[in-house]
Amino acid sequence: MSANSPNLEVIISRADLKSLQDVEKPSLARISDVTHLSSYNWLEARVPTIAVPGSPALWCPPAGPRKVRKDHGLIYISQNAARHPDCPIEPLFRALYITHPSFDISEVDVISDRNNIRKLLGFINPGSSKYKPDSFSISVEVIKKTAIFSREETATTEFLGPRDFRGFGHEFEKLYTVKKLRQSSGHHRILSYKFGGLDIIIRHETDGFVQLPSDPPPAAKKIEDISNLLGSLTLSTESKAAKVGKTSKSINPHSKLIVTEDGNVVPREFTLEIKTKVFHKPLEIPEIAPQLWVSQTPMLVRAYHKDGLFRDPVAEDVSDKIAKWEQDNEEHLAQLAGLIKKIIEVSKACGGKAIVRYDVKADTLTVSKHQRKDMLPKDLYSKWGISDLTAEHQSTESMSKDAEKAEDDKKEDYKNEHNKNESEGIVEKKDRKKGANRRSKKKDDDKKDNKKDLDSKTKQKKYVKKKSEKKEVEEPTEVQPDNDIAPAISATRSNPSTGLDKTAELSSKLE
């Protein structure tokens, strides 16, 4: 992981991911406390219009094999951005505050489309999908503690002509499900849960739902006259769903989006995802699990065909299999949590606005500062108690710079202290060495002095001894005379005149 200054560009490689995961708390890498918050449908209209809570289409498969034509015409890649390019994330907030007017958004850590999380998970584990990885971008805006991840697409729609082929998925849904809102072009759901120590809100599209236990059997579906059938269908799931009694329009002066109230709330437990595949290429759970896991969608239809001919597809509950996948991929999910936190951290350091880019050639993720307009209308920022987002971001950036400077100063102080200590250590080491040398030299000098003293004393002793011996030779030893001769010696000394005789007498006695 590397960071470039001054624009603060952080590059994250796949090798960096292990350092981001919280290895001490692996249980945090699981989704918990799942709550359905709201939902809405996009409606076919000249101006951006949604119906809240709306309703997904009802899974209502016709009996027997059915031939489905290939997808054609206009296909939405990102319907929210295609229908409301000025503010693709706005419908989420409008639907949320119609359902929960007093919802405290300031306690949320992350708000994102499912697609963004899937892309990040695909970067972490490229083997999670059979499709080749592709470059992508995600815009990030931080408001106080909340980070909004906004999907960025180079194209939001695709038009399929007679010679184009993208499969049978969209046409299959038209044939095997029944719309509950006549003008609907897609149902989006909003849920919250805890993951990796984060409070997250996810928005995702849902293909349909299975019949609720309290629903009466749906009317027989007449394929050749779907429009008449759609006009006669109503929802009657009061025991399991909250029905909106009256359709109304809400026009906000801060927004171009029109909000109507219509539809039924369908519990998450009955929602489903539809996938079509050629019969000789079975769809395995690990391939679809990331998508179902992020949105916590429990039901799955795996519809197999041969040249567009489908045979009796069924809806199955795969929630246990998704839970098993979550357990088996705990390490990758822990890395996902760490990566999301790192993106938020860098985005804050960038002043609150950043762009996440994945470069397929470099195979790295880059997070850098991003100059773009605000993601939301002004009135929605007041939900965080903010009147001026620019001032808030400037304050955040200033605080981030101050914190960064403080951290740099701390590192510099530590470096200086370390260098000082190292320098003092070197000096102290040199001083100790010098002291040791001085002590060693003094010891040697003392030894020499002692040796000199010893030699001097030895010489002196020898000299005294030699001198004494010499004296003994030069001066004979005085013999003490006995009592018999003492008077004679004394007499000789006292009377020299008689010395000769006395000496002779002494000699005679000595002999």
Short mmCIF file of C-alpha atoms in Angstrom, two decimals:
data_model
loop_
_atom_site.label_atom_id
_atom_site.label_comp_id
_atom_site.label_asym_id
_atom_site.label_seq_id
_atom_site.Cartn_x
_atom_site.Cartn_y
_atom_site.Cartn_z
CA MET A 1 0.00 0.00 0.00
CA SER A 2 1.46 3.34 -1.04
CA ALA A 3 0.44 7.00 -0.74
CA ASN A 4 1.45 9.85 -2.99
CA SER A 5 1.44 13.49 -1.86
CA PRO A 6 0.31 16.24 -2.02
CA ASN A 7 -2.94 15.11 -3.66
CA LEU A 8 -3.11 12.07 -1.35
CA GLU A 9 -3.47 9.19 -3.76
CA VAL A 10 -3.46 5.80 -2.05
CA ILE A 11 -2.77 2.70 -4.13
CA ILE A 12 -3.98 -0.62 -2.75
CA SER A 13 -2.80 -3.92 -4.18
CA ARG A 14 -4.30 -7.31 -3.47
CA ALA A 15 -1.25 -8.12 -1.36
CA ASP A 16 -2.17 -5.21 0.96
CA LEU A 17 -5.57 -6.64 1.84
CA LYS A 18 -4.42 -8.97 4.63
CA SER A 19 -3.03 -6.02 6.55
CA LEU A 20 -6.48 -4.38 6.42
CA GLN A 21 -8.56 -7.24 7.84
CA ASP A 22 -9.48 -7.47 11.51
CA VAL A 23 -8.06 -10.91 12.31
CA GLU A 24 -8.93 -10.65 16.00
CA LYS A 25 -12.68 -10.43 15.34
CA PRO A 26 -13.56 -12.80 12.47
CA SER A 27 -17.19 -12.96 13.61
CA LEU A 28 -17.57 -9.31 12.54
CA ALA A 29 -17.17 -10.45 8.94
CA ARG A 30 -20.75 -11.70 8.97
CA ILE A 31 -23.98 -9.83 8.31
CA SER A 32 -26.34 -9.43 11.26
CA ASP A 33 -29.38 -7.40 12.34
CA VAL A 34 -30.91 -7.28 8.85
CA THR A 35 -33.82 -4.82 8.63
CA HIS A 36 -36.01 -3.84 5.68
CA LEU A 37 -36.21 -0.04 5.59
CA SER A 38 -38.08 0.95 2.44
CA SER A 39 -38.63 0.27 -1.26
CA TYR A 40 -39.75 1.98 -4.45
CA ASN A 41 -40.48 1.38 -8.13
CA TRP A 42 -39.39 3.46 -11.07
CA LEU A 43 -42.39 4.39 -13.21
CA GLU A 44 -42.51 5.07 -16.93
CA ALA A 45 -42.95 8.86 -17.09
CA ARG A 46 -41.55 11.94 -18.82
CA VAL A 47 -40.00 13.18 -15.59
CA PRO A 48 -38.17 11.07 -12.96
CA THR A 49 -40.95 9.43 -10.92
CA ILE A 50 -40.94 6.76 -8.23
CA ALA A 51 -43.70 4.97 -6.31
CA VAL A 52 -43.13 4.21 -2.62
CA PRO A 53 -43.21 1.46 -1.38
CA GLY A 54 -43.96 0.03 -4.80
CA SER A 55 -43.82 -3.74 -5.25
CA PRO A 56 -41.69 -6.36 -6.95
CA ALA A 57 -43.25 -8.48 -9.67
CA LEU A 58 -44.97 -11.71 -8.60
CA TRP A 59 -43.33 -14.98 -9.59
CA CYS A 60 -46.03 -16.71 -11.66
CA PRO A 61 -44.52 -19.31 -14.01
CA PRO A 62 -46.70 -20.67 -16.82
CA ALA A 63 -47.16 -24.43 -16.95
CA GLY A 64 -45.03 -26.50 -19.28
CA PRO A 65 -42.08 -25.60 -21.52
CA ARG A 66 -42.03 -22.11 -22.96
CA LYS A 67 -40.05 -20.59 -25.80
CA VAL A 68 -38.60 -17.18 -24.90
CA ARG A 69 -37.19 -14.76 -27.42
CA LYS A 70 -33.79 -13.18 -26.84
CA ASP A 71 -33.43 -9.83 -25.09
CA HIS A 72 -33.86 -6.82 -27.34
CA GLY A 73 -34.49 -3.09 -27.23
CA LEU A 74 -33.56 -0.77 -24.33
CA ILE A 75 -31.78 -2.45 -21.42
CA TYR A 76 -30.95 -0.60 -18.19
CA ILE A 77 -27.43 -1.01 -16.83
CA SER A 78 -28.04 1.45 -13.98
CA GLN A 79 -31.67 2.60 -13.98
CA ASN A 80 -31.23 5.07 -11.11
CA ALA A 81 -28.50 6.94 -13.00
CA ALA A 82 -30.31 6.64 -16.33
CA ARG A 83 -33.62 8.06 -15.05
CA HIS A 84 -32.21 10.58 -12.56
CA PRO A 85 -28.66 11.47 -13.68
CA ASP A 86 -28.54 14.65 -11.56
CA CYS A 87 -28.73 12.63 -8.35
CA PRO A 88 -28.90 8.83 -8.74
CA ILE A 89 -28.79 8.21 -4.98
CA GLU A 90 -31.67 10.60 -4.14
CA PRO A 91 -34.56 8.09 -4.57
CA LEU A 92 -33.08 6.04 -1.73
CA PHE A 93 -33.39 8.97 0.69
CA ARG A 94 -36.84 10.09 -0.48
CA ALA A 95 -38.24 6.58 -0.08
CA LEU A 96 -36.51 6.14 3.28
CA TYR A 97 -37.94 9.34 4.76
CA ILE A 98 -41.45 8.62 3.50
CA THR A 99 -41.35 5.26 5.29
CA HIS A 100 -39.39 6.50 8.34
CA PRO A 101 -39.72 10.30 8.66
CA SER A 102 -37.57 10.48 11.80
CA PHE A 103 -34.84 8.07 10.69
CA ASP A 104 -31.43 9.05 12.15
CA ILE A 105 -29.12 8.85 9.16
CA SER A 106 -26.18 10.28 11.13
CA GLU A 107 -25.69 6.91 12.87
CA VAL A 108 -25.06 5.11 9.57
CA ASP A 109 -21.48 4.42 8.46
CA VAL A 110 -21.97 3.41 4.81
CA ILE A 111 -24.72 3.92 2.22
CA SER A 112 -24.18 2.10 -1.06
CA ASP A 113 -25.66 0.27 -4.01
CA ARG A 114 -25.17 -3.49 -3.97
CA ASN A 115 -23.19 -3.23 -7.19
CA ASN A 116 -20.37 -1.26 -5.51
CA ILE A 117 -19.88 -3.85 -2.77
CA ARG A 118 -19.88 -6.65 -5.34
CA LYS A 119 -17.17 -4.89 -7.32
CA LEU A 120 -14.98 -4.44 -4.24
CA LEU A 121 -15.50 -8.09 -3.34
CA GLY A 122 -14.59 -9.05 -6.90
CA PHE A 123 -11.31 -7.15 -6.53
CA ILE A 124 -10.56 -9.01 -3.30
CA ASN A 125 -11.43 -12.42 -4.74
CA PRO A 126 -11.34 -12.48 -8.56
CA GLY A 127 -12.29 -16.16 -8.46
CA SER A 128 -15.73 -15.32 -7.05
CA SER A 129 -17.01 -14.69 -10.58
CA LYS A 130 -16.60 -16.51 -13.89
CA TYR A 131 -16.61 -13.17 -15.67
CA LYS A 132 -13.35 -11.44 -16.45
CA PRO A 133 -12.71 -8.46 -14.15
CA ASP A 134 -13.26 -5.03 -15.63
CA SER A 135 -12.13 -1.55 -14.61
CA PHE A 136 -14.61 0.39 -12.48
CA SER A 137 -15.07 3.62 -10.53
CA ILE A 138 -16.97 4.48 -7.33
CA SER A 139 -17.50 8.04 -6.09
CA VAL A 140 -17.35 8.59 -2.33
CA GLU A 141 -18.74 11.48 -0.30
CA VAL A 142 -18.32 11.63 3.47
CA ILE A 143 -20.82 13.56 5.60
CA LYS A 144 -19.67 13.57 9.22
CA LYS A 145 -19.29 9.81 9.94
CA THR A 146 -21.41 8.63 6.97
CA ALA A 147 -19.80 7.63 3.67
CA ILE A 148 -21.98 7.48 0.55
CA PHE A 149 -20.69 5.17 -2.21
CA SER A 150 -22.17 6.18 -5.57
CA ARG A 151 -22.02 3.92 -8.60
CA GLU A 152 -20.19 5.37 -11.61
CA GLU A 153 -20.90 3.91 -15.05
CA THR A 154 -19.61 4.97 -18.47
CA ALA A 155 -22.99 3.89 -19.91
CA THR A 156 -26.28 3.61 -18.01
CA THR A 157 -28.31 1.95 -20.79
CA GLU A 158 -27.75 -0.38 -23.71
CA PHE A 159 -29.81 -0.87 -26.86
CA LEU A 160 -29.89 -4.37 -28.32
CA GLY A 161 -30.62 -4.62 -32.01
CA PRO A 162 -31.78 -7.64 -34.04
CA ARG A 163 -28.22 -8.91 -34.45
CA ASP A 164 -27.17 -8.39 -30.81
CA PHE A 165 -27.34 -11.18 -28.27
CA ARG A 166 -27.14 -10.74 -24.47
CA GLY A 167 -29.17 -13.75 -23.37
CA PHE A 168 -32.83 -14.23 -22.38
CA GLY A 169 -33.01 -12.80 -18.85
CA HIS A 170 -35.18 -9.72 -19.39
CA GLU A 171 -37.65 -11.42 -21.73
CA PHE A 172 -37.87 -14.40 -19.36
CA GLU A 173 -38.91 -12.09 -16.49
CA LYS A 174 -41.65 -10.57 -18.63
CA LEU A 175 -43.05 -14.03 -19.34
CA TYR A 176 -42.66 -15.64 -15.91
CA THR A 177 -43.60 -12.75 -13.58
CA VAL A 178 -46.55 -10.39 -13.23
CA LYS A 179 -46.10 -6.66 -12.56
CA LYS A 180 -47.98 -5.30 -9.55
CA LEU A 181 -47.66 -1.68 -10.69
CA ARG A 182 -48.64 -1.25 -14.32
CA GLN A 183 -46.11 1.45 -15.21
CA SER A 184 -43.25 -0.09 -13.26
CA SER A 185 -39.84 -0.52 -14.89
CA GLY A 186 -38.00 -1.91 -11.86
CA HIS A 187 -38.31 -2.47 -8.11
CA HIS A 188 -35.58 -1.28 -5.72
CA ARG A 189 -35.26 -2.19 -2.06
CA ILE A 190 -33.43 -0.54 0.85
CA LEU A 191 -32.20 -2.53 3.84
CA SER A 192 -29.80 -2.06 6.72
CA TYR A 193 -27.49 -4.43 8.57
CA LYS A 194 -24.31 -4.62 10.58
CA PHE A 195 -21.13 -5.88 8.95
CA GLY A 196 -17.50 -5.65 10.01
CA GLY A 197 -18.32 -3.26 12.83
CA LEU A 198 -20.11 -0.95 10.38
CA ASP A 199 -23.77 0.10 10.16
CA ILE A 200 -24.59 -0.23 6.46
CA ILE A 201 -27.54 0.69 4.22
CA ILE A 202 -27.76 -1.15 0.89
CA ARG A 203 -29.94 -0.40 -2.13
CA HIS A 204 -30.54 -3.13 -4.72
CA GLU A 205 -32.91 -4.17 -7.47
CA THR A 206 -35.18 -7.18 -6.96
CA ASP A 207 -36.54 -9.35 -9.77
CA GLY A 208 -39.66 -10.56 -7.98
CA PHE A 209 -41.23 -12.28 -5.01
CA VAL A 210 -42.95 -15.58 -4.38
CA GLN A 211 -46.62 -15.68 -3.41
CA LEU A 212 -47.22 -14.85 0.23
CA PRO A 213 -49.01 -17.47 2.37
CA SER A 214 -52.10 -15.25 2.75
CA ASP A 215 -52.36 -14.51 -0.99
CA PRO A 216 -55.14 -16.16 -2.97
CA PRO A 217 -53.95 -18.17 -5.99
CA PRO A 218 -53.15 -15.77 -8.84
CA ALA A 219 -55.48 -15.68 -11.81
CA ALA A 220 -54.51 -17.86 -14.74
CA LYS A 221 -51.97 -16.04 -16.79
CA LYS A 222 -52.87 -15.35 -20.39
CA ILE A 223 -49.61 -14.83 -22.19
CA GLU A 224 -51.23 -13.47 -25.33
CA ASP A 225 -52.99 -10.66 -23.42
CA ILE A 226 -50.71 -9.59 -20.56
CA SER A 227 -51.88 -5.98 -20.55
CA ASN A 228 -55.47 -6.97 -19.71
CA LEU A 229 -54.24 -9.21 -16.91
CA LEU A 230 -52.07 -6.44 -15.43
CA GLY A 231 -55.06 -4.13 -15.30
CA SER A 232 -57.06 -6.62 -13.23
CA LEU A 233 -54.37 -7.52 -10.67
CA THR A 234 -54.31 -6.08 -7.15
CA LEU A 235 -52.33 -6.88 -4.01
CA SER A 236 -54.14 -8.46 -1.06
CA THR A 237 -51.42 -9.24 1.45
CA GLU A 238 -52.51 -7.13 4.40
CA SER A 239 -51.39 -9.74 6.93
CA LYS A 240 -47.82 -9.73 5.67
CA ALA A 241 -47.55 -6.35 3.95
CA ALA A 242 -48.46 -2.77 4.68
CA LYS A 243 -50.68 -1.51 1.89
CA VAL A 244 -50.72 2.14 0.86
CA GLY A 245 -54.35 3.18 0.65
CA LYS A 246 -54.08 6.29 -1.49
CA THR A 247 -51.79 7.38 -4.25
CA SER A 248 -50.38 10.87 -3.83
CA LYS A 249 -47.68 13.03 -5.36
CA SER A 250 -44.89 14.80 -3.55
CA ILE A 251 -42.96 17.52 -5.34
CA ASN A 252 -39.92 18.80 -3.44
CA PRO A 253 -38.74 22.32 -4.43
CA HIS A 254 -35.12 21.18 -4.01
CA SER A 255 -35.49 18.25 -6.40
CA LYS A 256 -36.60 17.27 -9.89
CA LEU A 257 -37.72 13.89 -8.59
CA ILE A 258 -41.46 13.21 -8.22
CA VAL A 259 -42.52 10.80 -5.48
CA THR A 260 -45.86 8.99 -5.44
CA GLU A 261 -47.16 6.68 -2.73
CA ASP A 262 -48.43 3.41 -4.12
CA GLY A 263 -47.94 -0.33 -3.75
CA ASN A 264 -47.36 -2.84 -0.97
CA VAL A 265 -44.48 -3.65 1.33
CA VAL A 266 -43.27 -7.17 0.55
CA PRO A 267 -41.22 -8.86 3.30
CA ARG A 268 -37.61 -9.62 2.43
CA GLU A 269 -38.09 -13.33 3.15
CA PHE A 270 -40.22 -13.68 -0.02
CA THR A 271 -38.00 -11.78 -2.47
CA LEU A 272 -36.12 -13.60 -5.21
CA GLU A 273 -33.41 -13.32 -7.84
CA ILE A 274 -33.88 -14.79 -11.32
CA LYS A 275 -30.99 -16.19 -13.37
CA THR A 276 -31.16 -17.79 -16.80
CA LYS A 277 -28.47 -20.18 -18.07
CA VAL A 278 -27.95 -22.56 -20.93
CA PHE A 279 -28.76 -26.08 -19.67
CA HIS A 280 -25.25 -27.54 -20.14
CA LYS A 281 -23.68 -24.83 -17.93
CA PRO A 282 -25.27 -25.18 -14.47
CA LEU A 283 -25.27 -22.13 -12.20
CA GLU A 284 -23.40 -23.00 -9.00
CA ILE A 285 -24.13 -21.24 -5.70
CA PRO A 286 -20.60 -19.75 -5.27
CA GLU A 287 -21.09 -17.93 -8.58
CA ILE A 288 -24.30 -16.18 -7.51
CA ALA A 289 -23.66 -16.09 -3.74
CA PRO A 290 -21.92 -12.66 -3.55
CA GLN A 291 -24.92 -10.94 -5.14
CA LEU A 292 -27.46 -12.69 -2.92
CA TRP A 293 -25.28 -12.20 0.17
CA VAL A 294 -24.95 -8.41 -0.21
CA SER A 295 -28.72 -7.96 -0.63
CA GLN A 296 -29.65 -10.83 1.73
CA THR A 297 -32.02 -12.20 -0.92
CA PRO A 298 -33.20 -15.68 0.20
CA MET A 299 -34.95 -17.04 -2.91
CA LEU A 300 -33.39 -18.02 -6.24
CA VAL A 301 -34.76 -19.15 -9.60
CA ARG A 302 -32.23 -21.00 -11.77
CA ALA A 303 -33.91 -21.22 -15.16
CA TYR A 304 -32.15 -23.45 -17.72
CA HIS A 305 -32.83 -23.40 -21.43
CA LYS A 306 -31.81 -24.84 -24.76
CA ASP A 307 -31.97 -22.29 -27.56
CA GLY A 308 -34.46 -20.23 -25.53
CA LEU A 309 -36.74 -23.14 -24.58
CA PHE A 310 -37.28 -23.23 -20.80
CA ARG A 311 -38.69 -26.18 -18.86
CA ASP A 312 -40.50 -25.72 -15.51
CA PRO A 313 -38.09 -23.50 -13.50
CA VAL A 314 -38.75 -23.37 -9.77
CA ALA A 315 -38.01 -20.93 -6.95
CA GLU A 316 -35.84 -22.36 -4.16
CA ASP A 317 -34.81 -21.06 -0.75
CA VAL A 318 -30.99 -20.83 -0.76
CA SER A 319 -30.56 -18.84 2.46
CA ASP A 320 -28.78 -21.77 4.20
CA LYS A 321 -26.39 -22.12 1.27
CA ILE A 322 -25.62 -18.41 1.35
CA ALA A 323 -24.92 -18.64 5.09
CA LYS A 324 -22.54 -21.53 4.39
CA TRP A 325 -20.81 -19.49 1.68
CA GLU A 326 -20.43 -16.61 4.15
CA GLN A 327 -18.77 -18.93 6.65
CA ASP A 328 -16.44 -20.41 4.02
CA ASN A 329 -15.38 -16.96 2.79
CA GLU A 330 -14.79 -15.38 6.20
CA GLU A 331 -11.25 -14.26 5.34
CA HIS A 332 -12.27 -12.48 2.13
CA LEU A 333 -15.21 -10.84 3.87
CA ALA A 334 -12.93 -9.63 6.68
CA GLN A 335 -10.73 -8.07 4.00
CA LEU A 336 -13.83 -6.45 2.48
CA ALA A 337 -14.67 -4.82 5.81
CA GLY A 338 -11.09 -3.59 6.17
CA LEU A 339 -11.06 -2.27 2.60
CA ILE A 340 -14.30 -0.32 3.11
CA LYS A 341 -12.88 1.24 6.28
CA LYS A 342 -9.66 2.16 4.47
CA ILE A 343 -11.62 3.83 1.65
CA ILE A 344 -13.58 5.88 4.21
CA GLU A 345 -10.37 6.85 6.03
CA VAL A 346 -8.67 8.06 2.84
CA SER A 347 -11.84 9.84 1.66
CA LYS A 348 -11.96 11.80 4.91
CA ALA A 349 -8.30 12.72 4.48
CA CYS A 350 -9.15 13.94 0.96
CA GLY A 351 -11.57 16.47 2.43
CA GLY A 352 -14.72 14.34 2.17
CA LYS A 353 -14.82 13.68 -1.58
CA ALA A 354 -12.88 10.90 -3.26
CA ILE A 355 -12.93 8.54 -6.23
CA VAL A 356 -12.15 4.82 -6.06
CA ARG A 357 -10.75 3.43 -9.31
CA TYR A 358 -9.85 -0.13 -10.21
CA ASP A 359 -7.36 -0.46 -13.07
CA VAL A 360 -7.66 -3.93 -14.56
CA LYS A 361 -4.24 -3.68 -16.25
CA ALA A 362 -2.38 -2.63 -13.10
CA ASP A 363 -4.69 -4.83 -10.99
CA THR A 364 -4.68 -2.19 -8.24
CA LEU A 365 -7.25 -0.04 -6.47
CA THR A 366 -6.60 3.70 -6.25
CA VAL A 367 -8.31 6.11 -3.85
CA SER A 368 -7.75 9.81 -4.54
CA LYS A 369 -9.29 13.24 -4.10
CA HIS A 370 -12.20 13.95 -6.42
CA GLN A 371 -13.60 17.35 -7.37
CA ARG A 372 -17.28 16.87 -8.14
CA LYS A 373 -20.62 18.40 -7.30
CA ASP A 374 -22.52 17.41 -4.17
CA MET A 375 -24.30 14.06 -4.36
CA LEU A 376 -27.54 15.20 -2.69
CA PRO A 377 -29.97 18.13 -2.82
CA LYS A 378 -29.33 20.71 -0.10
CA ASP A 379 -32.37 19.80 1.99
CA LEU A 380 -31.13 16.23 2.53
CA TYR A 381 -27.86 17.41 4.07
CA SER A 382 -29.91 18.92 6.87
CA LYS A 383 -30.60 15.35 8.01
CA TRP A 384 -27.02 15.41 9.31
CA GLY A 385 -27.53 18.87 10.80
CA ILE A 386 -25.50 20.49 8.00
CA SER A 387 -26.52 23.60 6.08
CA ASP A 388 -23.33 24.07 4.06
CA LEU A 389 -21.63 20.87 2.88
CA THR A 390 -18.70 22.74 1.32
CA ALA A 391 -17.90 24.41 4.64
CA GLU A 392 -18.26 21.05 6.39
CA HIS A 393 -15.84 19.42 3.96
CA GLN A 394 -13.40 22.31 4.30
CA SER A 395 -13.58 21.89 8.05
CA THR A 396 -13.13 18.13 7.69
CA GLU A 397 -10.20 18.63 5.33
CA SER A 398 -8.65 21.17 7.68
CA MET A 399 -9.07 18.82 10.63
CA SER A 400 -7.67 16.01 8.54
CA LYS A 401 -4.68 18.11 7.54
CA ASP A 402 -4.17 19.17 11.16
CA ALA A 403 -4.34 15.55 12.24
CA GLU A 404 -2.00 14.57 9.43
CA LYS A 405 0.40 17.39 10.37
CA ALA A 406 0.22 16.38 14.02
CA GLU A 407 0.97 12.81 13.03
CA ASP A 408 3.86 13.97 10.82
CA ASP A 409 5.18 16.16 13.66
CA LYS A 410 4.90 13.22 16.00
CA LYS A 411 6.83 11.06 13.58
CA GLU A 412 9.43 13.81 13.09
CA ASP A 413 9.81 14.25 16.86
CA TYR A 414 10.21 10.54 17.24
CA LYS A 415 12.77 10.50 14.44
CA ASN A 416 14.70 13.41 15.97
CA GLU A 417 14.55 11.85 19.42
CA HIS A 418 15.69 8.57 17.95
CA ASN A 419 18.55 10.25 16.11
CA LYS A 420 19.44 12.20 19.26
CA ASN A 421 19.39 9.09 21.37
CA GLU A 422 21.35 7.28 18.75
CA SER A 423 23.85 10.14 18.58
CA GLU A 424 24.08 10.34 22.37
CA GLY A 425 24.45 6.61 22.43
CA ILE A 426 27.35 6.81 20.01
CA VAL A 427 28.99 9.60 22.04
CA GLU A 428 28.36 7.69 25.25
CA LYS A 429 29.79 4.61 23.65
CA LYS A 430 32.85 6.55 22.53
CA ASP A 431 33.19 8.07 26.03
CA ARG A 432 32.93 4.64 27.56
CA LYS A 433 35.55 3.41 25.15
CA LYS A 434 37.81 6.36 25.93
CA GLY A 435 37.28 5.80 29.66
CA ALA A 436 38.06 2.14 29.25
CA ASN A 437 41.18 3.05 27.28
CA ARG A 438 42.24 5.53 29.98
CA ARG A 439 41.65 2.97 32.70
CA SER A 440 43.53 0.36 30.73
CA LYS A 441 46.42 2.79 30.13
CA LYS A 442 46.47 3.77 33.81
CA LYS A 443 46.49 0.13 34.76
CA ASP A 444 49.40 -0.48 32.42
CA ASP A 445 51.17 2.59 33.78
CA ASP A 446 50.56 1.40 37.32
CA LYS A 447 51.97 -1.97 36.41
CA LYS A 448 55.02 -0.30 34.92
CA ASP A 449 55.41 1.94 37.99
CA ASN A 450 55.05 -1.02 40.28
CA LYS A 451 57.60 -2.89 38.23
CA LYS A 452 59.94 0.08 38.37
CA ASP A 453 59.48 0.33 42.15
CA LEU A 454 60.05 -3.38 42.46
CA ASP A 455 63.14 -3.22 40.30
CA SER A 456 64.37 -0.20 42.26
CA LYS A 457 63.80 -1.93 45.57
CA THR A 458 65.44 -5.07 44.25
CA LYS A 459 68.42 -3.07 43.03
CA GLN A 460 68.59 -1.21 46.36
CA LYS A 461 68.51 -4.48 48.27
CA LYS A 462 71.21 -5.88 46.05
CA TYR A 463 73.23 -2.72 46.48
CA VAL A 464 72.89 -2.75 50.28
CA LYS A 465 73.76 -6.42 50.36
CA LYS A 466 76.73 -5.92 48.10
CA LYS A 467 77.92 -2.96 50.14
CA SER A 468 77.51 -4.88 53.34
CA GLU A 469 79.47 -7.78 51.97
CA LYS A 470 82.20 -5.42 50.84
CA LYS A 471 82.37 -3.83 54.28
CA GLU A 472 82.67 -7.20 55.89
CA VAL A 473 85.65 -7.96 53.72
CA GLU A 474 87.35 -4.61 54.40
CA GLU A 475 86.66 -4.58 58.18
CA PRO A 476 87.21 -7.93 60.00
CA THR A 477 84.70 -8.93 62.45
CA GLU A 478 85.46 -7.76 65.96
CA VAL A 479 85.88 -10.75 68.30
CA GLN A 480 84.86 -10.28 71.85
CA PRO A 481 87.85 -11.29 74.01
CA ASP A 482 87.31 -13.62 76.93
CA ASN A 483 88.02 -12.62 80.50
CA ASP A 484 91.53 -13.91 80.44
CA ILE A 485 92.79 -11.65 77.62
CA ALA A 486 90.68 -8.59 78.12
CA PRO A 487 92.97 -7.05 80.76
CA ALA A 488 95.94 -7.56 78.47
CA ILE A 489 94.30 -5.77 75.50
CA SER A 490 93.23 -3.00 77.73
CA ALA A 491 96.69 -2.72 79.18
CA THR A 492 98.24 -2.65 75.74
CA ARG A 493 96.01 0.18 74.62
CA SER A 494 96.58 2.07 77.82
CA ASN A 495 100.36 1.52 77.83
CA PRO A 496 101.94 1.37 74.42
CA SER A 497 105.40 0.91 75.86
CA THR A 498 104.61 -2.47 77.06
CA GLY A 499 102.66 -3.42 74.01
CA LEU A 500 105.19 -5.77 72.46
CA ASP A 501 105.49 -8.10 75.38
CA LYS A 502 101.83 -8.18 76.02
CA THR A 503 101.09 -8.84 72.35
CA ALA A 504 103.45 -11.76 72.34
CA GLU A 505 101.84 -13.07 75.41
CA LEU A 506 98.39 -12.69 73.79
CA SER A 507 99.47 -14.51 70.67
CA SER A 508 100.81 -17.33 72.78
CA LYS A 509 97.50 -17.69 74.51
CA LEU A 510 95.52 -17.60 71.23
CA GLU A 511 97.56 -20.42 69.86
#
